[in-house]
CSV table of C-alpha atoms and ligand atoms in Angstrom, one decimal:
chain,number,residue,atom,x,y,z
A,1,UNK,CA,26.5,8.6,2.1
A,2,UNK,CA,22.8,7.4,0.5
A,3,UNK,CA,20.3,7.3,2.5
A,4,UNK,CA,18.4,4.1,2.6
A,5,UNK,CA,14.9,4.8,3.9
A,6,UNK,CA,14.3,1.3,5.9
A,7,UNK,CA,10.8,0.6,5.7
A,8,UNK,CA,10.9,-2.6,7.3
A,9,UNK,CA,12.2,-0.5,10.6
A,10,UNK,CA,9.9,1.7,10.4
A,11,UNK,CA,6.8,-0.7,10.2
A,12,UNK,CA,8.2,-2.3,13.4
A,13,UNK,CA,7.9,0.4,15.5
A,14,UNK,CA,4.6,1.6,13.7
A,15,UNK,CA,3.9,-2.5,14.7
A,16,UNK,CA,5.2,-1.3,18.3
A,17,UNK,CA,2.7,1.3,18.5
A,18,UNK,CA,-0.4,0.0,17.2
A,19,UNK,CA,0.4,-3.1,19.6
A,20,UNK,CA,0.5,-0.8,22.8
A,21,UNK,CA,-2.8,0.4,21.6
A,22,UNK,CA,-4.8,-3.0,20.9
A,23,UNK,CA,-3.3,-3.8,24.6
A,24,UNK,CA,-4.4,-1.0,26.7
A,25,UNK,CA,-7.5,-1.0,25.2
A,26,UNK,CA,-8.3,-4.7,25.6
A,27,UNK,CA,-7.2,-4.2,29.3
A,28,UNK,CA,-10.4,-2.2,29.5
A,29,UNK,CA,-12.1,-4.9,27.8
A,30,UNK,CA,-13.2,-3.9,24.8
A,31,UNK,CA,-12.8,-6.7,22.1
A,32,UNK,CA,-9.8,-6.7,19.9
A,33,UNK,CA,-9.7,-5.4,16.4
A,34,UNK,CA,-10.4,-7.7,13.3
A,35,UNK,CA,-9.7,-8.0,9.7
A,36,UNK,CA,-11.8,-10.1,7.2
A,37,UNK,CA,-9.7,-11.2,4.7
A,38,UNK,CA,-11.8,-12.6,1.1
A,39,UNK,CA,-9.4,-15.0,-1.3
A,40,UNK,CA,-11.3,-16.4,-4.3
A,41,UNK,CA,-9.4,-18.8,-6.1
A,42,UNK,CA,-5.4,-20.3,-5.8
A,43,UNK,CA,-3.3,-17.3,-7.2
A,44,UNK,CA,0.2,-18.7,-5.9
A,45,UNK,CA,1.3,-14.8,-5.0
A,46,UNK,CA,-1.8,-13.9,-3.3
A,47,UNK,CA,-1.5,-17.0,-0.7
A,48,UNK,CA,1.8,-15.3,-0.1
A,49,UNK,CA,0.9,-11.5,0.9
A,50,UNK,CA,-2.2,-13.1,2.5
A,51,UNK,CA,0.0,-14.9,4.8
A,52,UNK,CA,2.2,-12.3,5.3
A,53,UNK,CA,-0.9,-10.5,6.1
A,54,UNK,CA,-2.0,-12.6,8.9
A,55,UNK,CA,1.3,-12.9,10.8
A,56,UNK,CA,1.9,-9.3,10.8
A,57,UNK,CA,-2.1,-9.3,12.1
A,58,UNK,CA,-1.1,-11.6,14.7
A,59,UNK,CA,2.2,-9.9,15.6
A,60,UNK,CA,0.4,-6.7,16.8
A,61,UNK,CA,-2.9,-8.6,18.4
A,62,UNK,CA,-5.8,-7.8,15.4
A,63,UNK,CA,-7.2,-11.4,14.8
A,64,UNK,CA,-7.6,-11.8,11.6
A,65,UNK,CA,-10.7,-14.4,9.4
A,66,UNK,CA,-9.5,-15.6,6.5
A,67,UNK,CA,-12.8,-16.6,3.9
A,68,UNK,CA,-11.7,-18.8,1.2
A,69,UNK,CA,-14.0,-19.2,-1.6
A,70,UNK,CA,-13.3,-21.4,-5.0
A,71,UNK,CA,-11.8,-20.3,-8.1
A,72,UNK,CA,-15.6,-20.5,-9.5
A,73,UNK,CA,-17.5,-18.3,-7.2
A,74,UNK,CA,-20.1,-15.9,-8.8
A,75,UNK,CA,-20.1,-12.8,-8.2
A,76,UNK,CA,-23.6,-14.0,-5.8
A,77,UNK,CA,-21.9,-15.8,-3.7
A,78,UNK,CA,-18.5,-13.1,-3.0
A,79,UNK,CA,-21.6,-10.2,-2.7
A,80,UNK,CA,-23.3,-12.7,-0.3
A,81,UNK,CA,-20.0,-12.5,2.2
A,82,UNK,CA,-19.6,-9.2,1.9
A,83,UNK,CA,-22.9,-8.2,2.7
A,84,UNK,CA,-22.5,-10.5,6.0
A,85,UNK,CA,-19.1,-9.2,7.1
A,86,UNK,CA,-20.5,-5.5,6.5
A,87,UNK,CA,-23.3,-6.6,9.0
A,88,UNK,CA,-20.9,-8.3,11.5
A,89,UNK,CA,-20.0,-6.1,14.4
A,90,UNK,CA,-17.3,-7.7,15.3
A,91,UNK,CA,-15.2,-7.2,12.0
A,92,UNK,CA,-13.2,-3.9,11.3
A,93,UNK,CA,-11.9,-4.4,8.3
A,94,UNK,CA,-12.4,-6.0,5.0
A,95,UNK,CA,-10.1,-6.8,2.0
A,96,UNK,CA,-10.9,-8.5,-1.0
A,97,UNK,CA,-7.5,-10.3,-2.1
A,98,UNK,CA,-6.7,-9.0,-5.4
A,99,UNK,CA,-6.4,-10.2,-8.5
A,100,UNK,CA,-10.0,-11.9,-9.0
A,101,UNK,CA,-10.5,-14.8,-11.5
A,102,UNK,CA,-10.7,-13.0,-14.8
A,103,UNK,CA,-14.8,-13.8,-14.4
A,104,UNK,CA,-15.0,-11.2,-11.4
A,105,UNK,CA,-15.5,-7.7,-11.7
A,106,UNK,CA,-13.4,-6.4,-8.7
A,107,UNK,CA,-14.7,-3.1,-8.8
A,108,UNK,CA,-17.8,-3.5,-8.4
A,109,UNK,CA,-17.4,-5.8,-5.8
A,110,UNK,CA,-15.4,-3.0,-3.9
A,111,UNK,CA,-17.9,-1.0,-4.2
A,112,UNK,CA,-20.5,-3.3,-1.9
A,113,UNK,CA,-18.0,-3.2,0.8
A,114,UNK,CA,-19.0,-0.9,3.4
A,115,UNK,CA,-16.6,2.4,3.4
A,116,UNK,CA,-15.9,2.1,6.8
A,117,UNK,CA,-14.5,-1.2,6.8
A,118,UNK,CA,-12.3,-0.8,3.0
A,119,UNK,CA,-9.2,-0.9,4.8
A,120,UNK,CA,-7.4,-1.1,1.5
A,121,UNK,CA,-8.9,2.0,1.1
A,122,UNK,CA,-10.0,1.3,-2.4
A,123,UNK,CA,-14.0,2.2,-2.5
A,124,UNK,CA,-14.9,5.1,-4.5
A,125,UNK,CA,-16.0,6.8,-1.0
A,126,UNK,CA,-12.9,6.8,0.2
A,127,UNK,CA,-11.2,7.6,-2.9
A,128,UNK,CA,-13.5,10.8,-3.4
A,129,UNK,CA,-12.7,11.5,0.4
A,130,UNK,CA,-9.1,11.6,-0.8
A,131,UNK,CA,-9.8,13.9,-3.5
A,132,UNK,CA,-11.4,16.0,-1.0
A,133,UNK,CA,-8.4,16.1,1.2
A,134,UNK,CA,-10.8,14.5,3.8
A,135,UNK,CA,-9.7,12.3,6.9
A,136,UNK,CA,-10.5,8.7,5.8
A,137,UNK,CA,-9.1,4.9,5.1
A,138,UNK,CA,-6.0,5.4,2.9
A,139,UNK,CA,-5.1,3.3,0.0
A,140,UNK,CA,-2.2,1.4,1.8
A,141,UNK,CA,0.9,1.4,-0.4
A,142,UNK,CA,0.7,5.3,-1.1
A,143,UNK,CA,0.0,6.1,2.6
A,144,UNK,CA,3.1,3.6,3.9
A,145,UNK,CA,5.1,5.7,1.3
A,146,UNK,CA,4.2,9.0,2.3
A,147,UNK,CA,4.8,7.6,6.0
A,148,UNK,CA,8.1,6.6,4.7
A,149,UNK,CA,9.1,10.0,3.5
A,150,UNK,CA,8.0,11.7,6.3
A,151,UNK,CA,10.1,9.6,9.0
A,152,UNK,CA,13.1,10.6,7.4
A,153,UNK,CA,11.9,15.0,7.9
A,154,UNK,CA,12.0,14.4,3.3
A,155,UNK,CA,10.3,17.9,3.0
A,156,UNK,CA,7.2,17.0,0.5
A,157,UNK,CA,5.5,20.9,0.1
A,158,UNK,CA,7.2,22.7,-2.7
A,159,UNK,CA,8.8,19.2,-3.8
A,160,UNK,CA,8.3,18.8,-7.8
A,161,UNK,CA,7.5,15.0,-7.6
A,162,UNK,CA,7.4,12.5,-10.8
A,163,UNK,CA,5.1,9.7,-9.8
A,164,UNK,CA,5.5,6.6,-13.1
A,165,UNK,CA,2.5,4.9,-13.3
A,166,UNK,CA,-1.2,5.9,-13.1
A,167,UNK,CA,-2.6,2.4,-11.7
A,168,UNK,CA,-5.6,2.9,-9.2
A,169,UNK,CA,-3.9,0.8,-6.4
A,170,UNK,CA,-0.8,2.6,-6.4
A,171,UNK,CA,-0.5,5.6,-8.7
A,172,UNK,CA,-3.3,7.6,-8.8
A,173,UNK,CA,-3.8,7.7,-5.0
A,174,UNK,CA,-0.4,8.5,-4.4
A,175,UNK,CA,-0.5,11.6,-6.7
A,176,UNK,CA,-3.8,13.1,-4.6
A,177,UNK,CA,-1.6,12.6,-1.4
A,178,UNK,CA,1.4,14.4,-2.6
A,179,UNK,CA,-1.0,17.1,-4.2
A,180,UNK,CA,-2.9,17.4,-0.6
A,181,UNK,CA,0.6,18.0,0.6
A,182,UNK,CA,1.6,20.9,-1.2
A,183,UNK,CA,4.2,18.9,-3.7
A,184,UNK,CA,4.0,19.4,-7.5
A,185,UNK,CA,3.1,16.6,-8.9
A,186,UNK,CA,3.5,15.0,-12.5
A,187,UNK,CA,2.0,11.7,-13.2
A,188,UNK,CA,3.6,9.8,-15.9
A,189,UNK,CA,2.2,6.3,-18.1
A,190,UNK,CA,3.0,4.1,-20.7
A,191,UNK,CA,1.6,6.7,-23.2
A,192,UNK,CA,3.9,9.6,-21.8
A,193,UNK,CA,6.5,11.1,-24.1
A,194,UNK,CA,10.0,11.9,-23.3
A,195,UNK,CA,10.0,10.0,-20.0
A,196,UNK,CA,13.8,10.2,-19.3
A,197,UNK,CA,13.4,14.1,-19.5
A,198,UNK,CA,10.8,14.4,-17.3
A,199,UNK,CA,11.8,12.2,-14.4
A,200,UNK,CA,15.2,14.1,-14.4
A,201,UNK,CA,13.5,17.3,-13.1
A,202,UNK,CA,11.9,15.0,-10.0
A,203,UNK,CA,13.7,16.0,-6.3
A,204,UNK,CA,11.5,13.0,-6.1
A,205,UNK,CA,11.3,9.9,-8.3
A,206,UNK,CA,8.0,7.1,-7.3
A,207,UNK,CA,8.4,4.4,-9.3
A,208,UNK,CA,5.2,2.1,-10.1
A,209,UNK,CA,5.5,0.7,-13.3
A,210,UNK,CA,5.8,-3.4,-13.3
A,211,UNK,CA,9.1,-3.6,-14.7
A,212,UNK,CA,12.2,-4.6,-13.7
A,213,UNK,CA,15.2,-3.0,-13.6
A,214,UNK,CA,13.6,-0.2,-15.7
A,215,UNK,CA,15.1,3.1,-14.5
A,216,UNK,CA,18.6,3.6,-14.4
A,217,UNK,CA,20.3,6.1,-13.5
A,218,UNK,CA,19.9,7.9,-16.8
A,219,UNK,CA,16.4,8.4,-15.5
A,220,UNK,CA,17.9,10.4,-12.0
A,221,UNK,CA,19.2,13.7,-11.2
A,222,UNK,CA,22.0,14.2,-8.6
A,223,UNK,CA,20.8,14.3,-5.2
A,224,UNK,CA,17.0,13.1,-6.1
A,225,UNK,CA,14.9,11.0,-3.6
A,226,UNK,CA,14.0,7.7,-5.3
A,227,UNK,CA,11.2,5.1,-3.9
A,228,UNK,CA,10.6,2.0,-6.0
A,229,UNK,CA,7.2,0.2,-5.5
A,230,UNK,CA,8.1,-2.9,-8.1
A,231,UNK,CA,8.6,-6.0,-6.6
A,232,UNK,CA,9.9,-8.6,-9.2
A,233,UNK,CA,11.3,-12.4,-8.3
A,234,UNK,CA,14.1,-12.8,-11.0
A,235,UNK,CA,16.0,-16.0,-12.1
A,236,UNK,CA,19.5,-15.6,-10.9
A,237,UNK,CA,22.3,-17.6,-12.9
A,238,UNK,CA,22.8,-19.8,-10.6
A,239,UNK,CA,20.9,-22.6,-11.5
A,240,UNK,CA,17.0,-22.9,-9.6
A,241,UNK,CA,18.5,-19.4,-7.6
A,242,UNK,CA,16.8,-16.2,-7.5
A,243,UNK,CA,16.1,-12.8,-5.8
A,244,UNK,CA,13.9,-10.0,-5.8
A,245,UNK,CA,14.4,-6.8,-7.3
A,246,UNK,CA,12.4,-3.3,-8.3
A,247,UNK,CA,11.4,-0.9,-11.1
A,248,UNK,CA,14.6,0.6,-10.5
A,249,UNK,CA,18.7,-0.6,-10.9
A,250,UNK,CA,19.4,0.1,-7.6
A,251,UNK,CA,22.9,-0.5,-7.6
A,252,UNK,CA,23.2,1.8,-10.7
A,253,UNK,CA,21.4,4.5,-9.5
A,254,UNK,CA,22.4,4.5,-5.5
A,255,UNK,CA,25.6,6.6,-6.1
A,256,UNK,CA,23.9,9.4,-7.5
A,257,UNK,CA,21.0,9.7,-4.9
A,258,UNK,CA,20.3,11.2,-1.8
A,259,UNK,CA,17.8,8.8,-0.3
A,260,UNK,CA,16.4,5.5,-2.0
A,261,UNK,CA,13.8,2.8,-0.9
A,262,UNK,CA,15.5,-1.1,-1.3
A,263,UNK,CA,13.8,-3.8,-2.6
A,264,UNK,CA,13.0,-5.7,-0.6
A,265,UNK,CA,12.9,-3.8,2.7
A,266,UNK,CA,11.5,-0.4,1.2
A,267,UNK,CA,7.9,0.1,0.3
A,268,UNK,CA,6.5,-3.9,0.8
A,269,UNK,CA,6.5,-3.9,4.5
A,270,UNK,CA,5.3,-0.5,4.8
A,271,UNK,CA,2.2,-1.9,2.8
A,272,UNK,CA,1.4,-4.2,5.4
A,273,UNK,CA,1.5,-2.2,7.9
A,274,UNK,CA,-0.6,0.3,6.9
A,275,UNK,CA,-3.4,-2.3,6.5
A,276,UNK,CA,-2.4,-2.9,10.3
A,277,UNK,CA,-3.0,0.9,11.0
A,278,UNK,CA,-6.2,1.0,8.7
A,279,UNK,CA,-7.5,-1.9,11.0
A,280,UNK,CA,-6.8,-0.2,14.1
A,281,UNK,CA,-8.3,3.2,12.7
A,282,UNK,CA,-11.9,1.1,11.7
A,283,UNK,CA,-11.6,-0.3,15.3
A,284,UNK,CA,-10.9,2.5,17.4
A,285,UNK,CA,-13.7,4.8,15.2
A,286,UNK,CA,-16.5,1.8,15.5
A,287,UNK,CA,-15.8,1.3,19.1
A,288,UNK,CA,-16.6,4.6,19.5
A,289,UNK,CA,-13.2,6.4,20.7
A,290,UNK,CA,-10.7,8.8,19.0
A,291,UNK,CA,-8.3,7.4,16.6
A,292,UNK,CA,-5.1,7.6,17.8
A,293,UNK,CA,-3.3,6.6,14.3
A,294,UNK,CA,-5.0,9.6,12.5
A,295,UNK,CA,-1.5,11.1,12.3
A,296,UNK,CA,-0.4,8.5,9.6
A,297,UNK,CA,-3.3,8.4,7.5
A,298,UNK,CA,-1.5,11.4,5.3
B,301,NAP,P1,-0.2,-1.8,-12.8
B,301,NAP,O1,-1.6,-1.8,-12.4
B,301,NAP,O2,0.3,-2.8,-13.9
B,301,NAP,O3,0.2,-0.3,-13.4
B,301,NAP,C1,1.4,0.0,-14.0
B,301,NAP,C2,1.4,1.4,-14.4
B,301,NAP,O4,2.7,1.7,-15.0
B,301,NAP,C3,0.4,1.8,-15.5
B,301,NAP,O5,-0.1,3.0,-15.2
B,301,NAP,C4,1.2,1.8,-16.8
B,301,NAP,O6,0.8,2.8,-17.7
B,301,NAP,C5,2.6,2.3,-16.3
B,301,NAP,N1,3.6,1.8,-17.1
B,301,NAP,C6,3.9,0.5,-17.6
B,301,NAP,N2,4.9,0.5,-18.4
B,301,NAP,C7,5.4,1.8,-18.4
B,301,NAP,C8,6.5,2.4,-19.1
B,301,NAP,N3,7.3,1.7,-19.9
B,301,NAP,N4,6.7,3.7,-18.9
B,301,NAP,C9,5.9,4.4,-18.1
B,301,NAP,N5,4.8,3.9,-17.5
B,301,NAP,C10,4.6,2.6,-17.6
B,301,NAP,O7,0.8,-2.0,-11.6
B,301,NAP,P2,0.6,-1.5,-10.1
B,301,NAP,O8,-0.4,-2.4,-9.4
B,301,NAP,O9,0.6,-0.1,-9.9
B,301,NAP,O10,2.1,-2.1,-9.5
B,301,NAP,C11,3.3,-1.6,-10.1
B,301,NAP,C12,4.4,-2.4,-9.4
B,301,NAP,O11,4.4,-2.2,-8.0
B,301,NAP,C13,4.4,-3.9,-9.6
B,301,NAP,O12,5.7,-4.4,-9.7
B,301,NAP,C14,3.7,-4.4,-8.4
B,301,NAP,O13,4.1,-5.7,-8.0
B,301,NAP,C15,4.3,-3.4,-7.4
B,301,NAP,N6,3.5,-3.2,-6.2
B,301,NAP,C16,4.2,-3.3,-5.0
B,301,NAP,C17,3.6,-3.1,-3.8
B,301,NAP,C18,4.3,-3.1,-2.5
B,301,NAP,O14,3.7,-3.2,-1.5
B,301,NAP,N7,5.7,-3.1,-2.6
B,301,NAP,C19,2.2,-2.7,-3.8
B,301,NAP,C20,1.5,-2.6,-5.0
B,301,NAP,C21,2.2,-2.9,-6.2
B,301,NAP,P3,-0.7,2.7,-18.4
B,301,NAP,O15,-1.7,3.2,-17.4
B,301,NAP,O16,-0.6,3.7,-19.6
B,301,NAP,O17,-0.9,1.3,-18.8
């Protein structure tokens, strides 16, 4: 039978554990860890995640800030918050809710967040670290799937791994980790010829594209691993219905697998929690004790 690899289960007991931490920490009253969260602007989707963001905050005992600026904030006045939250003891973590209005260069705005605090793991410090095979705040999504793959013993050294798309949130980060760990890894793009060929030689398929429903199973050798990071809300025929779905046709390609992420349920909640652990890592490091999440931070 497939294997489904439940992220969702796992973030709960990665949720268990991080919440045991805060707890027996606080009991020796040091102050609980916090995450600063910076929206600027009303993108629909990003009061969503933000929200989900905050409950799963709450669920495990990090309090979390939310700063909510206006669609038409310079780039002054986000730099200005920054610079304050990097001054603020009490905060952990900061994330900068992405996408920006079109007006705001997120980069460089990453780039003023202190390194210790990116808990998206995002800032060029980090990202070098990670190039470096050095210990340090992981880029979430790539470090929940790693996490993913590993609770199930899927053997990553020696692996020949085909990671589709090259974005900086997803991508790219995801390759380094999978290099760092031994696999061979091929990154493929828009521009890349003969895709079909080359994702049938993957024991492991990543998926990152933006498109629904993309890869079928034409894509997929017998017995490969597949993990689809596309999250898509489609119209279903029923009228004002519909339902989310991946990169990937999962119900085309699930007979032919060994192990596959669902949608939703797979890589999403393993996302969140990661930015949990991230928090907790800041917190633990900045109140001056060893990190006891340093295990998942692959
Ligand atoms: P992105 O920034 O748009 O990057 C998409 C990448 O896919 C680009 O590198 C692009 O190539 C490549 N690509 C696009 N069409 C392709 C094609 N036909 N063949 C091969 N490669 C193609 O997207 P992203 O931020 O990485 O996100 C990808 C998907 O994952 C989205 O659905 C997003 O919503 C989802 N996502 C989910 C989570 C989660 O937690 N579940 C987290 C992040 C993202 P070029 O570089 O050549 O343009």
């Amino acid at each position: 039978m497939t294997l489904k690899l439940d992220g969702k289960k796992l973030s709960l007991s990665i949720e268990e554990r991080l919440k045991k931490d805060i707890i027996s920490l606080q009991n020796k009253s040091i102050r609980p860890p916090s995450l600063a969260v910076i929206r600027v602007g009303d993108d629909p989707a990003s009061g969503v995640y933000i929200r989900n963001k905050e409950k799963a905050c709450e669920r495990v005992g990090i309090k979390s800030l939310l700063f909510h600026l206006s669609q038409n904030s310079s780039k002054i006045d986000v730099s200005n918050l920054i610079k304050d939250l990097n001054s603020d003891k009490t905060v952990d973590g900061i994330l900068l809710q992405l996408p920006l209005p079109g007006h705001l260069d997120s980069i460089k705005l990453i780039r003023e967040i202190d390194p210790k605090k990116d808990v998206d793991g995002l800032h060029e410090q980090n990202i070098g670290c990670l190039v470096q095979n050095q210990l340090t705040l992981r880029s979430c999504t790539p470090a929940g799937i790693v996490n993913l793959l590993r609770s199930q013993d899927i053997n990553i050294e020696g692996k020949r791994i085909v990671v589709v798309g090259r974005s900086i949130l997803v991508g790219k980060p995801l390759a380094l980790m999978l290099l760092n760990l031994n696999a061979t890894v091929t990154v493929a793009h828009s521009k890349t010829k003969n895709l079909r060929e080359i994702c049938r030689e993957a024991d492991i398929l990543i998926v990152a594209i933006g498109k629904p429903n993309f890869i079928d199973s034409s894509f997929i050798k017998n017995e490969t691993v597949v993990v689809d990071v596309g999250i898509h809300r489609l119209k279903s025929s029923t009228k004002d219905a519909s339902h989310l779905c991946g990169d990937v046709l999962l119900e085309d390609v699930i007979p032919k697998v060994f192990a596959y992420t669902p949608v939703p349920g797979g890589v999403g909640p393993m996302t969140v929690t990661m930015l949990l652990v991230n928090t907790t890592f800041s917190w633990q490091k900045r109140c001056g004790l060893n990190s006891t999440v340093d295990d998942l931070l692959s």
